[in-house]
XYZ file of C-alpha atoms in Angstrom:
644
model
C -64.796 10.001 35.833
C -65.433 9.906 31.761
C -68.861 10.163 30.872
C -70.871 8.576 27.755
C -70.714 11.758 25.635
C -67.039 11.539 25.748
C -67.189 8.575 23.436
C -69.230 10.315 20.870
C -66.986 13.399 20.985
C -63.735 11.687 20.744
C -63.288 10.117 16.901
C -65.584 12.481 15.058
C -63.503 15.417 16.012
C -60.086 13.752 15.251
C -61.639 12.759 11.832
C -62.720 16.282 11.421
C -59.001 17.639 12.282
C -57.454 15.027 9.990
C -59.524 15.699 7.036
C -58.874 19.235 7.189
C -55.158 18.751 7.728
C -55.126 16.766 4.243
C -57.468 19.245 2.708
C -55.108 22.083 3.774
C -52.114 20.274 2.675
C -53.734 19.272 -0.633
C -54.717 22.991 -1.559
C -51.163 24.210 -0.369
C -49.931 21.852 -3.034
C -52.147 22.848 -5.851
C -51.302 26.395 -5.214
C -47.663 25.314 -5.625
C -48.193 23.578 -8.700
C -49.906 26.367 -10.240
C -47.268 28.895 -9.180
C -44.328 26.855 -10.507
C -46.109 25.588 -13.603
C -44.661 28.432 -15.708
C -40.983 27.510 -14.657
C -41.604 23.790 -15.482
C -39.162 22.204 -18.071
C -40.214 19.097 -19.650
C -37.356 16.153 -20.321
C -38.971 13.706 -22.846
C -37.898 10.068 -22.735
C -37.923 9.124 -26.468
C -36.407 5.337 -26.235
C -35.778 2.267 -24.191
C -31.954 2.747 -24.034
C -30.531 3.006 -20.306
C -27.997 5.395 -21.052
C -27.642 8.602 -23.342
C -29.940 11.174 -24.763
C -33.608 10.360 -24.989
C -33.262 7.678 -22.067
C -35.187 7.747 -18.755
C -31.582 8.108 -17.001
C -30.653 11.162 -18.659
C -34.168 12.570 -18.173
C -33.799 12.364 -14.479
C -30.217 13.863 -14.438
C -31.610 16.806 -16.521
C -34.689 17.062 -14.101
C -32.560 17.122 -11.240
C -29.999 19.775 -12.611
C -32.836 22.093 -13.602
C -34.405 24.443 -11.090
C -37.792 24.516 -10.142
C -40.506 21.928 -10.753
C -39.953 19.922 -13.973
C -41.776 16.873 -16.055
C -40.230 13.704 -17.307
C -42.506 12.775 -20.306
C -42.647 9.649 -22.541
C -42.922 9.999 -26.253
C -41.281 6.296 -27.273
C -42.178 5.576 -31.163
C -44.079 2.483 -31.611
C -46.683 0.252 -29.889
C -45.983 -0.523 -26.102
C -45.173 -1.796 -24.113
C -41.908 -0.360 -23.923
C -39.467 -2.230 -21.905
C -36.688 -0.184 -20.210
C -34.195 -2.733 -19.054
C -31.966 -1.086 -16.015
C -28.219 -2.100 -15.913
C -28.090 -0.310 -12.547
C -30.327 1.947 -10.070
C -31.636 4.918 -11.459
C -30.180 8.444 -10.499
C -31.791 9.339 -7.148
C -34.466 12.150 -7.612
C -33.241 15.100 -5.669
C -35.712 17.800 -7.137
C -39.245 18.288 -7.822
C -40.661 16.452 -10.870
C -43.748 14.721 -12.077
C -42.795 11.480 -13.652
C -45.712 10.753 -15.911
C -46.052 7.251 -17.858
C -49.423 8.434 -18.996
C -48.058 11.186 -21.025
C -46.770 8.089 -23.435
C -49.087 8.081 -26.660
C -51.828 5.395 -26.151
C -51.916 5.222 -22.530
C -54.830 6.051 -20.202
C -55.179 5.853 -16.497
C -57.771 3.570 -14.752
C -61.516 4.715 -14.578
C -63.348 1.919 -13.093
C -64.393 2.406 -9.389
C -63.917 -1.301 -8.306
C -61.671 -2.338 -11.435
C -58.756 -1.973 -13.567
C -58.496 -0.636 -17.133
C -55.631 1.558 -17.171
C -53.311 1.349 -20.248
C -49.864 1.490 -19.311
C -46.855 1.306 -21.718
C -43.797 2.236 -19.875
C -42.210 -0.856 -18.102
C -38.946 -0.573 -15.899
C -37.270 -3.958 -15.686
C -34.958 -4.124 -12.683
C -33.740 -7.581 -13.024
C -29.980 -6.217 -13.111
C -30.323 -4.389 -9.732
C -28.781 -6.023 -6.842
C -30.295 -6.763 -3.263
C -30.433 -3.293 -1.504
C -30.760 -1.032 -4.791
C -34.050 0.865 -5.244
C -35.748 1.079 -8.558
C -36.908 4.669 -8.301
C -35.862 6.683 -5.288
C -37.390 9.972 -4.317
C -34.951 11.774 -1.737
C -35.759 14.740 0.439
C -35.021 17.548 -2.077
C -37.686 16.156 -4.396
C -40.625 17.177 -2.042
C -43.873 17.694 -4.052
C -42.877 15.160 -6.727
C -45.300 12.822 -8.263
C -45.046 9.412 -9.960
C -47.709 7.715 -12.228
C -48.175 5.364 -14.975
C -45.160 3.195 -14.563
C -44.795 -0.555 -14.295
C -41.810 -1.432 -12.079
C -40.711 -4.944 -11.699
C -38.060 -7.322 -10.895
C -36.729 -5.459 -8.014
C -35.147 -7.159 -5.177
C -35.610 -4.520 -2.694
C -37.542 -1.218 -2.621
C -39.451 -0.557 -6.106
C -40.561 3.056 -5.116
C -39.018 4.614 -2.159
C -40.547 7.924 -1.220
C -39.151 10.092 1.619
C -39.572 13.568 0.569
C -42.715 15.576 1.576
C -45.909 15.598 -0.180
C -44.683 12.867 -2.685
C -47.621 11.237 -4.437
C -47.260 7.886 -5.775
C -50.614 6.833 -7.945
C -51.703 4.834 -10.815
C -48.681 2.173 -11.021
C -48.230 -1.333 -11.303
C -45.385 -2.415 -8.990
C -44.113 -5.900 -8.947
C -46.261 -7.101 -12.241
C -45.759 -6.133 -15.944
C -47.777 -3.327 -17.665
C -50.700 -5.837 -18.123
C -51.156 -5.939 -14.428
C -51.117 -9.488 -14.551
C -47.691 -10.905 -15.438
C -45.692 -11.012 -12.137
C -41.949 -10.651 -11.287
C -40.202 -13.243 -13.097
C -37.788 -13.406 -10.006
C -40.531 -14.352 -7.850
C -41.230 -13.400 -4.267
C -38.338 -11.278 -2.964
C -37.626 -10.248 0.654
C -37.229 -6.416 1.780
C -37.225 -6.697 5.813
C -40.126 -4.494 7.095
C -40.594 -2.228 4.219
C -43.001 -2.194 1.292
C -42.456 -2.528 -2.558
C -43.922 1.058 -2.452
C -42.272 2.537 1.088
C -43.037 5.890 2.422
C -40.014 6.385 4.691
C -38.639 9.088 6.969
C -34.844 9.548 7.679
C -35.089 12.726 9.928
C -37.121 15.794 11.140
C -37.351 17.322 7.756
C -38.909 14.782 5.258
C -41.364 12.101 5.245
C -44.510 14.086 5.664
C -47.985 13.846 4.063
C -46.704 11.240 1.469
C -49.797 9.860 -0.325
C -49.616 6.212 -1.835
C -53.157 5.779 -4.087
C -55.793 8.431 -3.488
C -59.393 8.745 -3.939
C -59.968 8.270 -7.546
C -59.890 5.330 -9.534
C -56.860 6.921 -11.459
C -55.232 6.877 -8.287
C -55.146 3.150 -7.630
C -51.657 1.415 -7.619
C -51.363 -2.214 -8.040
C -48.651 -4.080 -5.830
C -47.840 -7.774 -5.741
C -45.052 -10.245 -5.472
C -43.057 -8.965 -2.745
C -42.403 -9.602 1.076
C -44.342 -6.375 1.870
C -46.761 -4.524 -0.387
C -47.007 -0.827 0.940
C -45.263 0.678 3.921
C -45.256 3.623 6.088
C -41.938 3.553 8.152
C -39.428 5.265 10.185
C -36.645 4.402 12.519
C -36.203 8.423 14.022
C -38.827 10.957 14.104
C -42.249 9.386 13.180
C -43.517 9.172 9.772
C -46.204 11.846 9.670
C -49.623 11.813 8.035
C -49.119 9.012 5.353
C -52.216 8.200 3.274
C -52.475 4.897 1.875
C -55.719 4.951 -0.200
C -57.680 2.739 -2.917
C -55.041 0.480 -3.655
C -54.950 -3.209 -4.647
C -52.520 -5.204 -2.751
C -51.789 -8.831 -3.743
C -54.768 -8.505 -6.458
C -53.684 -8.549 -10.101
C -55.728 -6.244 -12.593
C -58.268 -8.823 -13.447
C -59.785 -8.472 -10.141
C -59.792 -12.232 -9.943
C -56.188 -13.411 -9.970
C -53.705 -13.023 -7.015
C -50.116 -12.197 -7.165
C -49.465 -12.189 -3.191
C -47.584 -10.367 -0.920
C -46.367 -11.818 2.387
C -47.916 -9.015 4.194
C -50.285 -6.347 2.732
C -49.377 -2.895 4.784
C -46.904 -2.122 7.449
C -46.671 0.882 9.531
C -43.876 1.346 11.861
C -43.537 4.295 13.829
C -46.340 6.423 11.747
C -48.169 9.326 13.206
C -51.763 10.021 11.904
C -51.751 7.289 9.133
C -54.857 7.039 7.009
C -55.354 3.475 5.440
C -58.636 3.813 3.571
C -60.398 1.787 0.799
C -57.714 -0.549 -0.094
C -58.095 -4.291 -1.211
C -55.514 -6.683 0.273
C -55.776 -10.328 -0.601
C -53.514 -13.275 -0.475
C -53.854 -17.114 -1.459
C -53.713 -20.175 0.618
C -53.986 -23.648 0.226
C -55.852 -24.639 -3.195
C -55.055 -21.483 -4.818
C -53.865 -21.449 -8.332
C -50.836 -19.620 -7.167
C -47.924 -21.805 -6.224
C -44.499 -21.294 -4.905
C -43.107 -17.963 -4.212
C -46.425 -16.219 -4.261
C -47.868 -18.043 -1.568
C -48.575 -15.783 1.535
C -48.354 -16.708 5.210
C -48.235 -13.107 6.590
C -50.767 -10.475 7.663
C -53.343 -8.121 5.682
C -52.013 -5.118 7.998
C -49.400 -4.507 10.627
C -49.075 -1.585 13.115
C -46.391 -1.588 15.027
C -43.764 0.270 17.194
C -44.958 3.432 18.199
C -47.944 3.976 15.558
C -50.046 6.520 16.867
C -53.626 7.893 16.035
C -54.235 5.584 13.172
C -57.398 5.708 10.850
C -58.449 2.327 9.244
C -61.694 2.551 7.196
C -63.294 1.182 4.359
C -60.659 -1.770 3.687
C -61.261 -5.143 2.506
C -59.100 -7.855 3.578
C -59.395 -11.505 1.977
C -62.470 -10.497 -0.221
C -63.115 -9.349 -3.617
C -63.508 -5.738 -4.786
C -66.809 -5.571 -5.332
C -70.222 -6.530 -4.272
C -71.206 -7.011 -0.403
C -67.791 -8.472 0.236
C -68.917 -11.887 1.344
C -67.265 -13.463 -1.560
C -64.998 -15.730 -3.135
C -61.991 -16.075 -5.024
C -59.365 -15.745 -2.467
C -60.703 -18.460 -0.038
C -58.704 -19.369 2.090
C -57.131 -16.110 2.516
C -53.673 -17.425 3.206
C -52.715 -14.756 6.023
C -52.845 -15.854 9.466
C -54.143 -12.743 10.524
C -56.010 -9.931 8.797
C -55.563 -6.746 11.074
C -52.284 -7.248 13.384
C -52.387 -4.174 16.000
C -49.340 -4.662 18.147
C -46.757 -3.023 20.345
C -47.378 -1.239 23.534
C -46.144 2.062 22.275
C -49.054 2.091 19.521
C -51.946 4.067 20.638
C -55.554 5.434 19.443
C -56.596 3.550 16.681
C -59.727 3.892 14.673
C -60.893 0.903 13.006
C -64.011 1.648 11.056
C -65.976 4.959 12.372
C -68.825 5.167 14.523
C -70.080 8.415 12.761
C -70.114 6.444 9.375
C -71.731 2.965 9.085
C -70.362 2.884 5.833
C -66.530 3.166 6.905
C -66.225 -0.207 8.432
C -63.667 -2.556 7.388
C -64.177 -5.948 5.970
C -61.828 -8.876 7.257
C -62.692 -12.442 5.830
C -61.379 -15.803 5.682
C -58.000 -15.658 7.583
C -56.467 -18.829 8.633
C -56.328 -17.674 12.140
C -57.606 -14.522 13.448
C -59.535 -11.529 11.796
C -57.970 -8.942 14.385
C -55.197 -9.311 16.912
C -54.880 -6.838 19.482
C -51.611 -7.644 21.339
C -48.790 -6.592 23.653
C -50.568 -3.778 25.780
C -51.872 -1.621 22.890
C -54.377 0.635 24.188
C -57.293 2.781 22.891
C -58.269 0.542 19.783
C -61.667 1.245 18.789
C -63.540 -1.129 16.490
C -66.795 0.182 15.026
C -69.149 -1.103 12.048
C -66.376 -3.902 11.026
C -67.250 -7.030 9.569
C -65.196 -9.867 10.689
C -65.939 -13.464 9.653
C -64.540 -16.744 8.592
C -61.670 -16.993 11.015
C -61.379 -19.001 14.140
C -61.802 -15.838 16.183
C -63.123 -12.402 14.906
C -61.533 -10.243 17.769
C -58.654 -11.607 19.993
C -57.379 -9.309 22.765
C -54.056 -10.299 24.301
C -52.657 -11.652 26.634
C -54.981 -14.655 26.529
C -54.953 -16.573 23.431
C -58.729 -17.309 22.861
C -61.870 -15.668 24.692
C -61.267 -13.384 27.652
C -63.302 -13.993 30.555
C -65.218 -10.935 32.083
C -64.489 -9.821 35.452
C -66.467 -8.054 38.139
C -66.229 -4.249 37.863
C -63.924 -4.622 35.020
C -61.072 -4.012 37.488
C -58.224 -5.748 35.476
C -56.152 -3.873 32.887
C -53.822 -4.402 29.790
C -54.471 -4.457 26.031
C -57.514 -2.335 25.256
C -58.223 -2.083 28.853
C -59.383 -5.656 28.884
C -62.581 -4.299 28.258
C -65.609 -6.718 29.335
C -67.731 -8.077 26.487
C -71.693 -7.762 26.435
C -73.436 -11.029 27.261
C -76.707 -11.382 24.966
C -79.259 -13.464 26.342
C -81.946 -13.579 23.711
C -82.962 -12.408 20.381
C -86.569 -12.553 19.209
C -87.907 -11.628 15.568
C -91.404 -10.183 15.150
C -92.470 -8.463 11.941
C -89.809 -6.013 10.743
C -87.637 -5.896 14.097
C -85.419 -8.239 16.262
C -85.632 -7.452 19.994
C -82.354 -8.499 21.528
C -81.762 -8.514 25.390
C -78.774 -8.795 27.543
C -76.398 -7.239 29.899
C -72.965 -5.382 30.249
C -71.207 -5.637 33.344
C -68.334 -3.240 33.224
C -67.139 -0.248 35.390
C -69.502 1.586 37.653
C -71.332 4.777 36.392
C -69.689 4.594 32.910
C -71.234 5.007 29.453
C -70.427 2.511 26.858
C -71.403 2.072 23.047
C -72.436 -1.486 22.333
C -72.584 -2.474 18.410
C -74.613 -5.577 17.314
C -73.603 -8.008 14.584
C -75.483 -10.990 12.907
C -73.564 -14.044 11.632
C -74.631 -17.591 10.049
C -73.412 -19.583 12.826
C -72.139 -19.527 16.413
C -68.686 -21.128 17.087
C -67.969 -23.884 19.390
C -66.416 -21.566 21.950
C -69.749 -19.691 22.193
C -68.443 -16.212 20.889
C -69.961 -14.499 18.243
C -68.683 -13.169 14.537
C -69.490 -10.131 12.705
C -71.044 -11.120 9.437
C -73.271 -8.142 9.129
C -73.419 -4.821 11.473
C -76.692 -4.096 12.694
C -76.646 -1.010 14.692
C -75.614 0.419 18.016
C -76.992 1.810 21.257
C -75.099 3.795 24.215
C -75.643 2.429 27.597
C -74.490 3.936 31.069
C -73.839 1.308 34.028
C -75.129 1.701 37.509
C -73.217 1.734 40.677
C -72.802 -2.093 40.687
C -71.267 -1.760 36.992
C -74.355 -3.138 35.287
C -76.412 -1.884 32.221
C -79.357 -3.768 30.960
C -79.185 -4.315 27.061
C -82.748 -4.148 25.453
C -83.219 -2.718 22.027
C -84.708 -3.400 18.518
C -82.815 -4.072 15.488
C -83.533 -4.579 11.876
C -85.295 -8.079 11.823
C -82.686 -11.071 11.407
C -84.230 -14.296 10.242
C -84.630 -16.986 12.878
C -81.934 -19.585 13.074
C -79.106 -16.881 12.817
C -77.086 -15.459 15.699
C -76.273 -12.280 17.243
C -73.328 -10.966 19.361
C -71.857 -7.429 20.432
C -68.991 -5.625 21.601
C -68.448 -2.952 24.179
C -66.451 0.094 23.608
C -65.529 2.288 26.738
C -65.232 6.290 26.620
C -61.300 6.120 25.738
C -61.969 4.018 22.718
C -61.197 0.622 24.196
C -63.274 -2.366 22.348
C -63.786 -5.543 23.705
C -63.869 -9.007 21.945
C -67.012 -10.148 20.407
C -69.282 -11.463 23.170
C -71.903 -14.603 23.536
C -73.877 -15.596 20.664
C -77.617 -15.522 21.040
C -79.642 -17.412 18.499
C -82.593 -15.615 16.646
C -86.072 -17.026 17.445
C -89.486 -16.149 16.539
C -90.834 -16.214 12.686
C -90.416 -18.506 10.074
C -86.716 -20.008 9.365
C -86.336 -19.087 5.786
C -82.717 -20.577 5.806
C -79.505 -19.391 4.107
C -78.469 -19.530 0.410
C -74.745 -20.067 -0.512
C -72.742 -22.059 -3.066
C -71.643 -25.435 -2.283
C -68.115 -24.640 -2.900
C -65.936 -21.473 -3.050
C -64.265 -22.518 -6.456
C -65.032 -24.674 -9.529
C -62.398 -25.855 -12.307
C -63.419 -26.580 -15.634
C -60.938 -27.605 -18.919
C -61.715 -25.412 -21.942
C -62.425 -28.466 -23.997
C -63.730 -30.682 -21.187
C -67.352 -31.379 -20.124
C -68.921 -28.274 -18.444
C -69.126 -27.937 -14.767
C -72.404 -27.228 -12.962
C -72.501 -24.929 -10.208
C -74.356 -25.856 -7.112
C -76.401 -23.515 -4.781
C -77.893 -24.696 -1.564
C -80.446 -23.855 0.909
C -79.692 -24.972 4.520
C -80.561 -23.735 8.093
C -84.208 -23.495 7.662
C -87.054 -23.968 4.688
C -90.086 -22.140 5.726
C -91.496 -20.084 3.016
C -90.692 -19.430 -0.484
C -87.290 -17.778 -1.248
C -85.282 -16.934 -4.373
C -82.052 -15.254 -5.194
C -80.603 -13.985 -8.323
C -77.576 -15.170 -9.892
C -75.285 -13.466 -12.586
C -71.768 -13.905 -13.603
C -69.057 -11.245 -13.611
C -65.672 -11.118 -15.674
C -62.573 -11.768 -14.093
C -59.714 -12.173 -16.441
C -62.119 -14.450 -18.719
C -64.582 -12.613 -20.759
C -68.370 -13.226 -21.342
C -68.849 -14.032 -25.101
C -65.289 -14.776 -25.742
C -64.348 -17.406 -23.125
C -67.547 -18.291 -21.455
C -71.438 -17.924 -22.045
C -72.586 -15.401 -19.510
C -74.947 -16.395 -16.703
C -78.122 -14.335 -15.580
C -80.873 -16.403 -13.752
C -83.154 -16.317 -10.667
C -83.370 -19.566 -8.268
C -86.626 -20.363 -6.421
C -87.375 -22.435 -3.882
C -91.118 -23.303 -2.470
C -92.202 -23.685 0.978
C -90.343 -26.597 2.492
C -87.876 -27.200 -0.233
C -84.255 -27.542 0.536
C -83.139 -29.339 -2.192
C -79.870 -28.072 -4.460
C -79.891 -26.244 -7.508
C -77.620 -26.448 -10.308
C -76.260 -23.835 -12.524
C -74.697 -25.283 -15.922
C -71.887 -23.409 -17.321
C -70.861 -23.352 -20.996
C -67.071 -22.682 -21.777
C -66.316 -21.386 -25.498
C -63.399 -23.386 -26.848
C -60.679 -21.655 -28.820
C -57.391 -22.764 -30.170
C -55.348 -20.031 -28.330
C -52.921 -21.088 -25.726
C -53.920 -18.874 -22.714
C -52.945 -18.949 -19.071
C -55.411 -19.766 -16.158
C -58.725 -17.520 -16.916
C -61.453 -16.846 -14.066
C -64.603 -15.657 -14.221
C -66.873 -14.964 -10.989
C -70.651 -15.810 -10.303
C -72.361 -14.284 -7.533
C -75.746 -14.299 -5.562
C -77.573 -11.064 -5.314
C -81.070 -9.855 -3.746
C -82.350 -12.649 -1.712
C -86.227 -12.499 -1.195
C -88.365 -14.349 1.068
C -86.325 -13.692 4.416
C -83.478 -15.639 3.437
C -80.091 -14.679 4.279
C -76.665 -15.259 2.688
C -74.144 -17.769 3.821
C -70.276 -16.404 3.799
C -69.801 -17.596 0.577
C -72.114 -15.710 -1.478
C -70.107 -16.019 -4.814
C -67.828 -18.479 -6.669
C -65.044 -18.538 -8.913
C -65.006 -20.557 -12.062
C -61.261 -21.207 -13.347
C -61.048 -22.025 -16.805
C -57.872 -24.490 -17.599
C -56.493 -24.337 -20.927
C -55.398 -27.991 -21.149
C -52.412 -27.955 -23.824
C -50.918 -25.115 -21.864
C -51.075 -26.532 -18.413
C -51.002 -30.445 -18.757
C -47.212 -30.877 -18.263
C -46.784 -28.231 -15.612
C -46.091 -29.198 -11.829
C -49.038 -27.712 -10.458
C -51.496 -29.037 -12.851
C -54.498 -30.177 -11.248
C -58.525 -30.524 -12.371
């Protein structure tokens, strides 16, 4: 029988081992780069012709023919962007090379932790390629290659395919032009189960330690307008140790626009994949994006023998900054945020019990935040925030809430782990005392995690808007464990719910809601709408902020605008103010906007307005921010999708 300590030991040790593996691999790659730097030859692209001396095609051919590690650099005269229109697929990369778009004068990688200010000047237009042709193909012999600083678009199949060990794909724009805003002119395209950036393994001798993105702002890739954004897949031996990190998938470089992929990230037959710090969004009904860029798929799919996966710090359906309970991409448009499937898939850690900051945010899906399907086992969910969906966690085979059984004797997906039943929650001073019970296997240790939400759904099962903490409990011989603990204070009128995780790492669905009692009901503050639209030369729109769910005590909140692809002082007057409500006051507050009119013909522009720092005990609604869209009437009034 497994004891309580097994749960605490399981994931931190694996996390340390995984971190060590990647650190050692990175050190080996750096040493190899240093040892071979003296032998490197540089082949410079000096023009936009598709053939002949000075072309990108010729530079790749020359690098393939030269022994050792080489560099493909760019020095094309004149101001960019420089469009290289391919008449056919580029030569397959067969030797180690650094293809460096940031070597072009006037370019620079991104420096913003939650933004995009990269200057990219090298565009590879693949509109002449036929279905099945790859934009840039790094084959097995090119182990250790890096591709950075390129814009690759109008590809009907894979934009970048990496199957060589230790390949790095970073700092690129895929599916959009170099401005990171203008999408494929061919629109959405289909690529089966692989991504626009595809890590792929064809056999035992390749497909290991491929990195797409990375920890630094400069590593971020922006990917949009394809069937799947990024993938790590194999149809033979498992693709090993892929890292997909810090990418924006479906989000343009403004941080406020969407060029959707049908699905964000797809893992197939992957071993020890790490998916960390990515932002994955997609539009739905009411979005400014129409036609081929509307998505109906999944944020992340883990499928067909995917083992020992780590998902941490990702954002699905929310913007890249702030507390994540915002704006812009509502409704998310995806049916499910995390789709974890196939009975051969085991041992996934979603979040990290050893690091509260590693939780994922999954918001505003049309169906489920997280779906665990088809007999999959040992999926540990820890510290994640799951909200704005029909159900936060749904464990098959039942579609909808599972029912607890005596001594948790049933088996199936994630062990069909029983959920905690919370009986009461009482706030007094700086803490909230919560009480309840977990009925599960006898004499077994469990981790119980607690979450707060604005509301309790009609099925009585909770959501996870904010993570509050955890306790360890041990059941007695009858399978019962009393739950009783103090948590950080939660305002009266809000709701708590909990999950249970067994020693093997199987996490339950969220359990029953308990409404918080005791103390004043300060209420909840949020915008009345997730988005507002205004004409550049029309009457200004007023943003409405609402206090609801209680009006006890005086409360306040700060309000500030943030640039999207609209700029304060050029497109709109910035907003910075504090809203206050007196004790007993729950009337709406209006914030006027002021749009700056110009004679330029411009596309749709957006800026965000966010609520921050609530005071007086009030909490935030799910909609703690909104998007203001500026319509340039002369440019839009005759388009099919024009609306106000």
